[in-house]
Short mmCIF file of C-alpha atoms and ligand atoms in Angstrom, two decimals:
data_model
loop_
_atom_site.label_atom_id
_atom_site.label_comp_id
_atom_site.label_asym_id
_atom_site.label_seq_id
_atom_site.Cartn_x
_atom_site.Cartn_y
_atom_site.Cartn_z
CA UNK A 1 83.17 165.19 50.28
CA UNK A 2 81.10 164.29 53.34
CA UNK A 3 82.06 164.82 56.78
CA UNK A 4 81.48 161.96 59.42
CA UNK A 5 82.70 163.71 62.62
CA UNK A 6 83.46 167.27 62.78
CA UNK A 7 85.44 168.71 66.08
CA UNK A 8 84.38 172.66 66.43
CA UNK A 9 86.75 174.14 69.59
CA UNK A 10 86.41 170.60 71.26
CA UNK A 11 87.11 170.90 74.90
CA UNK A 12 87.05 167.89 77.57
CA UNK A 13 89.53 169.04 80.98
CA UNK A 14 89.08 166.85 84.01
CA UNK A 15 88.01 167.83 87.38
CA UNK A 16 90.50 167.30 90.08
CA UNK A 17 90.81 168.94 93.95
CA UNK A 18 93.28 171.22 92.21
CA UNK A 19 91.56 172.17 89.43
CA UNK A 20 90.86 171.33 85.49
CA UNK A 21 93.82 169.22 83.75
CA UNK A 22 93.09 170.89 80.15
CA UNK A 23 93.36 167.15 78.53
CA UNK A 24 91.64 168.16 75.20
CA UNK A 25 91.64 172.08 74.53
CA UNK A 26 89.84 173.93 71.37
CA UNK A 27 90.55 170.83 69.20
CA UNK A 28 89.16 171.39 65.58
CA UNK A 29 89.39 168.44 63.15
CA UNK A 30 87.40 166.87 60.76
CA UNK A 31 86.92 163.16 59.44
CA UNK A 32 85.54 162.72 56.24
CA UNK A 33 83.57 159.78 54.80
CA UNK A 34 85.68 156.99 53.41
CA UNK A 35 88.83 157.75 55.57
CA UNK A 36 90.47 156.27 57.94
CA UNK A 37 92.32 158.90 60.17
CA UNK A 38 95.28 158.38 62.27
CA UNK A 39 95.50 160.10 65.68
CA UNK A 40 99.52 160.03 67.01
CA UNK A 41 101.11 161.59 70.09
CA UNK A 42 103.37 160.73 73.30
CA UNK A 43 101.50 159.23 76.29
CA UNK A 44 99.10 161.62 78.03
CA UNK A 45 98.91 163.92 74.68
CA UNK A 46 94.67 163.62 75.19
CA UNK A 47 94.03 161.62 72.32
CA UNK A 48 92.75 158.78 74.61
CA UNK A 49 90.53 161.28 76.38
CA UNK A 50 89.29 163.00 73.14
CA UNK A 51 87.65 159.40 71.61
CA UNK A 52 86.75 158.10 74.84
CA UNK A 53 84.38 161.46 75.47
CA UNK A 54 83.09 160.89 71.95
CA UNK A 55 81.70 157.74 72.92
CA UNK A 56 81.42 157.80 77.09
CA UNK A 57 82.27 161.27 78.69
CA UNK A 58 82.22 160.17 82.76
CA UNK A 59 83.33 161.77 85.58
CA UNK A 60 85.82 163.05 86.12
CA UNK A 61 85.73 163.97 82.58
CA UNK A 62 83.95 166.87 81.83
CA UNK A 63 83.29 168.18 78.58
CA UNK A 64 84.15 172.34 78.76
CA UNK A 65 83.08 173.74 75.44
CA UNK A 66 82.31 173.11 71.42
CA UNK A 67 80.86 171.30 69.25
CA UNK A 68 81.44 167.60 68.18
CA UNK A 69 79.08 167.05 65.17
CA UNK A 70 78.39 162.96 64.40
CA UNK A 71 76.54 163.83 61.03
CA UNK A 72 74.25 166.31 62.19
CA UNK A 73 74.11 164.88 66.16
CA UNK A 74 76.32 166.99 68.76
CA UNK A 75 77.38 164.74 70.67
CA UNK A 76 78.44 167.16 73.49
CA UNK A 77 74.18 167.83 73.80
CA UNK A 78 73.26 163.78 73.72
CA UNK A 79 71.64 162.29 77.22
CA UNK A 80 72.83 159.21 78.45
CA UNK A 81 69.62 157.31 76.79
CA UNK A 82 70.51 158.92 73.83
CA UNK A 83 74.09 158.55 73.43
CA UNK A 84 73.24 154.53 74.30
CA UNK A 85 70.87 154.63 71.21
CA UNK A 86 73.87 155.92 68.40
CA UNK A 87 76.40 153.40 70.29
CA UNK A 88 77.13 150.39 67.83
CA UNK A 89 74.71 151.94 65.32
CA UNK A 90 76.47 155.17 64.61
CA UNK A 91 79.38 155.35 66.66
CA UNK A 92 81.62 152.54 68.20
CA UNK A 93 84.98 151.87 69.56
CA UNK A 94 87.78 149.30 70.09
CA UNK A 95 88.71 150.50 73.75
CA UNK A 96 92.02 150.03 74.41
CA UNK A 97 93.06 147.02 76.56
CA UNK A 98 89.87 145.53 74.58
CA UNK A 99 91.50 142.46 75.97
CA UNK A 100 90.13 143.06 78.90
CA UNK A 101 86.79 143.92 78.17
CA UNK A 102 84.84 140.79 77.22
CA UNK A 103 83.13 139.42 80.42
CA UNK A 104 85.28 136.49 81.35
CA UNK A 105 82.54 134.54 83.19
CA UNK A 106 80.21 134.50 80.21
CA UNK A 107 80.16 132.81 77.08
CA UNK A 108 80.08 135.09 73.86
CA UNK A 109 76.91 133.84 73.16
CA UNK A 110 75.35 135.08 76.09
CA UNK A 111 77.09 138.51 75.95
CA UNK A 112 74.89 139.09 72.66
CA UNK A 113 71.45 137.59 74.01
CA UNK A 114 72.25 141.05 76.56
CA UNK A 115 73.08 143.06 73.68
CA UNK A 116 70.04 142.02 71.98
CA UNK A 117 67.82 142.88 74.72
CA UNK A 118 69.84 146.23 75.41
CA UNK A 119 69.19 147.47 71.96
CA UNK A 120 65.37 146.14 71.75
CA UNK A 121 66.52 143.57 68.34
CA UNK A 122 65.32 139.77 68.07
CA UNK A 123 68.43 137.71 69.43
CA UNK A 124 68.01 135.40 66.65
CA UNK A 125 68.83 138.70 64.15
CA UNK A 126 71.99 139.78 66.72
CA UNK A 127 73.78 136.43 66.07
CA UNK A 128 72.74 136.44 62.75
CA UNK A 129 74.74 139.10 62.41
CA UNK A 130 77.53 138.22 64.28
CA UNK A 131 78.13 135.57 62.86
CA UNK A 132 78.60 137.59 59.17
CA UNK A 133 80.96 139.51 60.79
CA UNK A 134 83.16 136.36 62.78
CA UNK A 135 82.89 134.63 59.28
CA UNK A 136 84.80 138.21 57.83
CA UNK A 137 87.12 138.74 60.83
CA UNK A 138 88.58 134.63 59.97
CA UNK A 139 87.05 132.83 63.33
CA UNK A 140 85.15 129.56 63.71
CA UNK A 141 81.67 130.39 64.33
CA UNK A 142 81.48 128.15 67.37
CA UNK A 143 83.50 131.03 69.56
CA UNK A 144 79.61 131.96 70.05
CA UNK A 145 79.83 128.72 72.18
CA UNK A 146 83.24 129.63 74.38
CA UNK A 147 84.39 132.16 77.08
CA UNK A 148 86.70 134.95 76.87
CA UNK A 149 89.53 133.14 78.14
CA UNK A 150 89.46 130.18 75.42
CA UNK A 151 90.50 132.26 73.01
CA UNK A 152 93.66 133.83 72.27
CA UNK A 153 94.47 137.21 72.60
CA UNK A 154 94.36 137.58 68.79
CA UNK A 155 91.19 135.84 68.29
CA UNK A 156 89.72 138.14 71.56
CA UNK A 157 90.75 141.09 69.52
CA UNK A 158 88.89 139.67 66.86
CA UNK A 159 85.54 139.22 68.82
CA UNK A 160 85.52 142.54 69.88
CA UNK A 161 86.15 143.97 66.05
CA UNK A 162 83.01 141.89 65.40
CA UNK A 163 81.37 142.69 67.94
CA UNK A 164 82.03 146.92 67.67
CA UNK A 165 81.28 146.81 64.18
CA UNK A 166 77.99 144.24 64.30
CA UNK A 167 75.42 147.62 63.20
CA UNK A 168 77.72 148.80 60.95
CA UNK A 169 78.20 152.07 62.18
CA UNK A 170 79.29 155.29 60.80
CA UNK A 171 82.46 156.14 62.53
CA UNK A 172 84.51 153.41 64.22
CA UNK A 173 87.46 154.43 66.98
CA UNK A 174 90.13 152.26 67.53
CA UNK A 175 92.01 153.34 70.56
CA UNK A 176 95.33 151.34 70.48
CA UNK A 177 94.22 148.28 68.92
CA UNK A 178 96.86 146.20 68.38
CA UNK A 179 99.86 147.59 71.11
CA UNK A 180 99.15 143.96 73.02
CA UNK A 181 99.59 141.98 70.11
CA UNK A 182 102.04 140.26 68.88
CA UNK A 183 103.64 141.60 65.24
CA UNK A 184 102.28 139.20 62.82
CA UNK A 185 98.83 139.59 64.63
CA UNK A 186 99.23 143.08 64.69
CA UNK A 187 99.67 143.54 60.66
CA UNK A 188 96.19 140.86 60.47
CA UNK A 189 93.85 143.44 63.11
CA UNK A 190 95.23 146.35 60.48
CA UNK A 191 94.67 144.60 57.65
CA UNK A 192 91.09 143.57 59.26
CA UNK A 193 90.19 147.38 59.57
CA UNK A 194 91.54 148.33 56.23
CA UNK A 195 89.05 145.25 55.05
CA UNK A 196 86.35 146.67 57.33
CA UNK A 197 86.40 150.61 56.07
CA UNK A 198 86.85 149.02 51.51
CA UNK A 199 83.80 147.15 52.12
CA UNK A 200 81.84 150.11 53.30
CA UNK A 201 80.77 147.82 56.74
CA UNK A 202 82.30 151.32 58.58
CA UNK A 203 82.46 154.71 56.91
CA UNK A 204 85.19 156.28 58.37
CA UNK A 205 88.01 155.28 61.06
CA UNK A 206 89.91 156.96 63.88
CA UNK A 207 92.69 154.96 64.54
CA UNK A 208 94.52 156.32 67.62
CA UNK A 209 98.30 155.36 68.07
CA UNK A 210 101.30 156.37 69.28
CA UNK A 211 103.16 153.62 67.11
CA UNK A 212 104.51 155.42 63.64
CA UNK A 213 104.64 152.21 61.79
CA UNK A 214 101.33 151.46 62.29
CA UNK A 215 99.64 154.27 61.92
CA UNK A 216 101.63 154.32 58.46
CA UNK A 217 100.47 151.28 57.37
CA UNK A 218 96.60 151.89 57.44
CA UNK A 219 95.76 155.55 57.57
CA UNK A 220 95.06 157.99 54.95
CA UNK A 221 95.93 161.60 56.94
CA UNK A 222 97.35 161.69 60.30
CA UNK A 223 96.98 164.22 62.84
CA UNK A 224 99.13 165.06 65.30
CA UNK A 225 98.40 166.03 69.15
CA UNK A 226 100.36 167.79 71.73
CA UNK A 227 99.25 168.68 75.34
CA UNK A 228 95.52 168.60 74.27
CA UNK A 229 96.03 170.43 70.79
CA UNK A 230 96.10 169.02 67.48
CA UNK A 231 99.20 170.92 66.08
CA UNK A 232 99.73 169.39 62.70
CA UNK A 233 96.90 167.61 60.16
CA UNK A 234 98.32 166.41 56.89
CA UNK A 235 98.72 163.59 54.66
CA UNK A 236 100.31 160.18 55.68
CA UNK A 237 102.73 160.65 53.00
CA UNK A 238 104.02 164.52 53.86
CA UNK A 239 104.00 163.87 57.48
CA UNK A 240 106.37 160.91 57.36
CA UNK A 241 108.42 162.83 54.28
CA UNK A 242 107.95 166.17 55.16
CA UNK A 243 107.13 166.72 58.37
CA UNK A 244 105.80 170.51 59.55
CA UNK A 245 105.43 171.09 63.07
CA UNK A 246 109.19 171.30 65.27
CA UNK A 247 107.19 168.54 67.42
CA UNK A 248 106.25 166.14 64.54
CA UNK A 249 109.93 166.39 63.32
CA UNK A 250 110.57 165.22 66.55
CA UNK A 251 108.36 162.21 66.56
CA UNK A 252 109.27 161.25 63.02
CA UNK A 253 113.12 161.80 63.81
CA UNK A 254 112.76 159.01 66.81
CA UNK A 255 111.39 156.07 64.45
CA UNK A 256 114.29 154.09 63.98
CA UNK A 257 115.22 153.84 59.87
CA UNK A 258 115.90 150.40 58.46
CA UNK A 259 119.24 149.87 57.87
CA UNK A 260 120.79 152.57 59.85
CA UNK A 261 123.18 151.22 62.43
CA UNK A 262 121.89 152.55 66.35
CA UNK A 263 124.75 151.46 68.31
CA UNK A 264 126.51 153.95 66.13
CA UNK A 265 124.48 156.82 65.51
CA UNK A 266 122.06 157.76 68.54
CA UNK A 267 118.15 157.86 68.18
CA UNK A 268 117.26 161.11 68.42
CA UNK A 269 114.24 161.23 70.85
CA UNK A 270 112.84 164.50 71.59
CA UNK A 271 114.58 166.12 74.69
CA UNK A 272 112.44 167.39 77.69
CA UNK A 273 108.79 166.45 79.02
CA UNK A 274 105.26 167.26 77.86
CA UNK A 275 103.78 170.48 79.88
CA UNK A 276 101.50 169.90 82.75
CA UNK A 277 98.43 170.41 81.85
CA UNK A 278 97.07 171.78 85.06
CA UNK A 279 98.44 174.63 84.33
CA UNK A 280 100.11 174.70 80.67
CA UNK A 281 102.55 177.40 79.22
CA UNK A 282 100.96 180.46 77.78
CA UNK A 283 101.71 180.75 73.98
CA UNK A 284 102.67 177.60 72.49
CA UNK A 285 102.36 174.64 74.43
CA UNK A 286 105.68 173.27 72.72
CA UNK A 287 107.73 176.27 73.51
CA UNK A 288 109.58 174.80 76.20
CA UNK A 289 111.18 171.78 74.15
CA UNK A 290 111.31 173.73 70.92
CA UNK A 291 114.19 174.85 69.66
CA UNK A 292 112.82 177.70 67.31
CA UNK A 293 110.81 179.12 70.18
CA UNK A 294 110.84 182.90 69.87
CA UNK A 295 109.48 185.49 72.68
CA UNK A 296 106.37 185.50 70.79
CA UNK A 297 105.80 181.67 71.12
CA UNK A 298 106.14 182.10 74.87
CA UNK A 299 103.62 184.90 75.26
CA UNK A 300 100.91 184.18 71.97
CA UNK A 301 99.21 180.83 71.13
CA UNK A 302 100.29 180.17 67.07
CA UNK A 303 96.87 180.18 65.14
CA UNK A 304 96.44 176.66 62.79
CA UNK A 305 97.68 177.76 58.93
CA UNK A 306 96.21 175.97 55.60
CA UNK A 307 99.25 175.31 53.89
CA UNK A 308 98.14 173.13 50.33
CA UNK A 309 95.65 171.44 52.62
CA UNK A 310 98.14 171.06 55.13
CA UNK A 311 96.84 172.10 58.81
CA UNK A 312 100.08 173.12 61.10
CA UNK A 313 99.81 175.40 64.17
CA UNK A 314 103.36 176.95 64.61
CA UNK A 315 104.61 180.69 64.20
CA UNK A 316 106.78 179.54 62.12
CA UNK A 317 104.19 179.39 59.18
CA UNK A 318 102.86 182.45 59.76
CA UNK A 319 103.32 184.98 57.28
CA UNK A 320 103.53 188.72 58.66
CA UNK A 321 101.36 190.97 57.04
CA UNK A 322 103.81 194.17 55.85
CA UNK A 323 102.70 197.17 57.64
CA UNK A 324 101.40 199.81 55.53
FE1 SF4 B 401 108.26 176.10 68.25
FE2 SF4 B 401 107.24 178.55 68.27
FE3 SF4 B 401 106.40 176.79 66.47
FE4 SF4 B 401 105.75 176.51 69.01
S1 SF4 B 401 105.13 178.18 67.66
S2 SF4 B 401 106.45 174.92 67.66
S3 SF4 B 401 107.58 177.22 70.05
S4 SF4 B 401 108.46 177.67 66.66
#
């Protein structure tokens, strides 16, 4: 199998007057050609901050340490003229509130006469290309003629799926792409990536989420982040059956179940808040909301286990070796 993005001890903190919030810390995690990987976690977990310095690490983002290997380009060691080359080509993303980020004084036409001259291509090849991709993404090709704010937020989301994937790059991000969109236009933008990964127009996908049923209706593995650490990797399947980790039972417990009545049996949400990550717990960064937290949880970080390809960093799992 070939790897598209490979995450060796990833670290990205930000700087602040009172220090480093430890957003993404020693993240390992790989992506392999052909799949498209879901990213899921509560608000503020880092998975945000983990794409977003794939693609654009700016202050106050900083990245601390490791290696984040795009094929054989560390991204961690690109300049900004290089990094600018690979985006689009090699590496792109949906950015969340994408909504938002088509220039709403100028026409879409005009926004790829700058792309053209911003990657050095003929215009007349740029919309040439575009226009393959609108055909594929199910819009008129005359939204080359309109502004932002004609279209619809579906059809916007659309645009900017054309647009991110136009040089068919390698790895695509999608960073919440459909949590402003209504349901039926949220199962079409899915559908649309699915679509966009079987017809080999993007290798691989990271589609980042905090919404279970989504997540489970496009991605092949999942992997789950908590307070900057992945701390579970596994199947879509096993995760939603089976989950590992104390904190993806958690998650999984709070989807609600079709055909359960709520008013009389409680969700069961997980109970506390996520550390701060100023200055997170020693040990496991789950210990204080776990309820199988042990005295060694609180003082040693749990190393990540291979369980039948199964990636899950709790104690837990951790077989003691019988002293001699
Ligand atoms: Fe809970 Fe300990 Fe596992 Fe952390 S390592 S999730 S505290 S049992």
């Amino acid at each position: 199998m070939t790897t598209i993005l490979k995450l060796e001890n990833y670290k990205v903190y930000y700087e602040t007057p009172n220090g480093y919030v430890r957003a993404v810390d020693g993240v390992n995690l790989e992506v392999e050609k052909g799949e498209i990987l879901g990213l899921i976690g509560e608000s503020g977990c880092g998975k945000s901050t983990l794409v977003m310095s794939l693609v654009l690490p700016k202050p106050p983002m900083k990245i601390m340490g490791g290696r984040a290997l795009l094929g054989k380009i560390d991204l961690t060691k690109l300049s900004w003229d290089e990094r600018r080359k690979i985006l689009l080509t090699k590496l792109s993303i949906i950015p969340q509130y994408a909504l938002d980020a088509l220039p709403v004084i100028k026409k879409i036409g005009a926004f790829l006469s700058d792309l053209a001259k911003d990657k050095n291509i003929p215009e007349d090849q740029v919309i040439e290309k575009f226009i393959e991709r609108i055909k594929l993404v199910g819009l008129p090709t005359n939204v080359i003629d309109m502004y932002p704010l004609e279209l619809s937020g579906g059809m916007r989301q659309r645009v900017i799926i054309a647009l991110s994937t136009i040089f068919s790059p390698d790895l695509l991000i999608a960073d919440e792409p459909t949590s402003a969109l209504d349901v039926s236009t949220q199962r079409q933008v899915l559908e649309l990536l699915r679509n966009l990964r079987d017809t080999g127009i993007v290798k691989s996908i990271i589609f980042v989420t905090h919404d279970i049923a989504s997540v489970r209706q496009i991605a092949d593995r999942i992997a789950v982040m908590y307070a900057g650490k992945i701390v579970e990797i596994s199947s879509v399947e096993e995760i939603i059956k089976n989950p590992l980790h104390p904190y993806t039972q958690g998650l999984i417990r709070a989807v609600p179940v079709l055909g359960i009545n709520y008013k009389k049996k409680r969700l069961s949400g997980l109970p506390g808040q996520p550390p701060n990550l100023l200055n997170p717990p020693s040990g496991c960064r789950f210990y204080p909301r776990c309820k199988y937290a042990t005295p060694k949880c609180i003082k040693e970080e749990p190393p990540s286990v291979n369980i039948n390809s199964r990636i899950v960093s709790c104690w837990l799992y951790v077989k003691e070796v019988p002293k001699k």
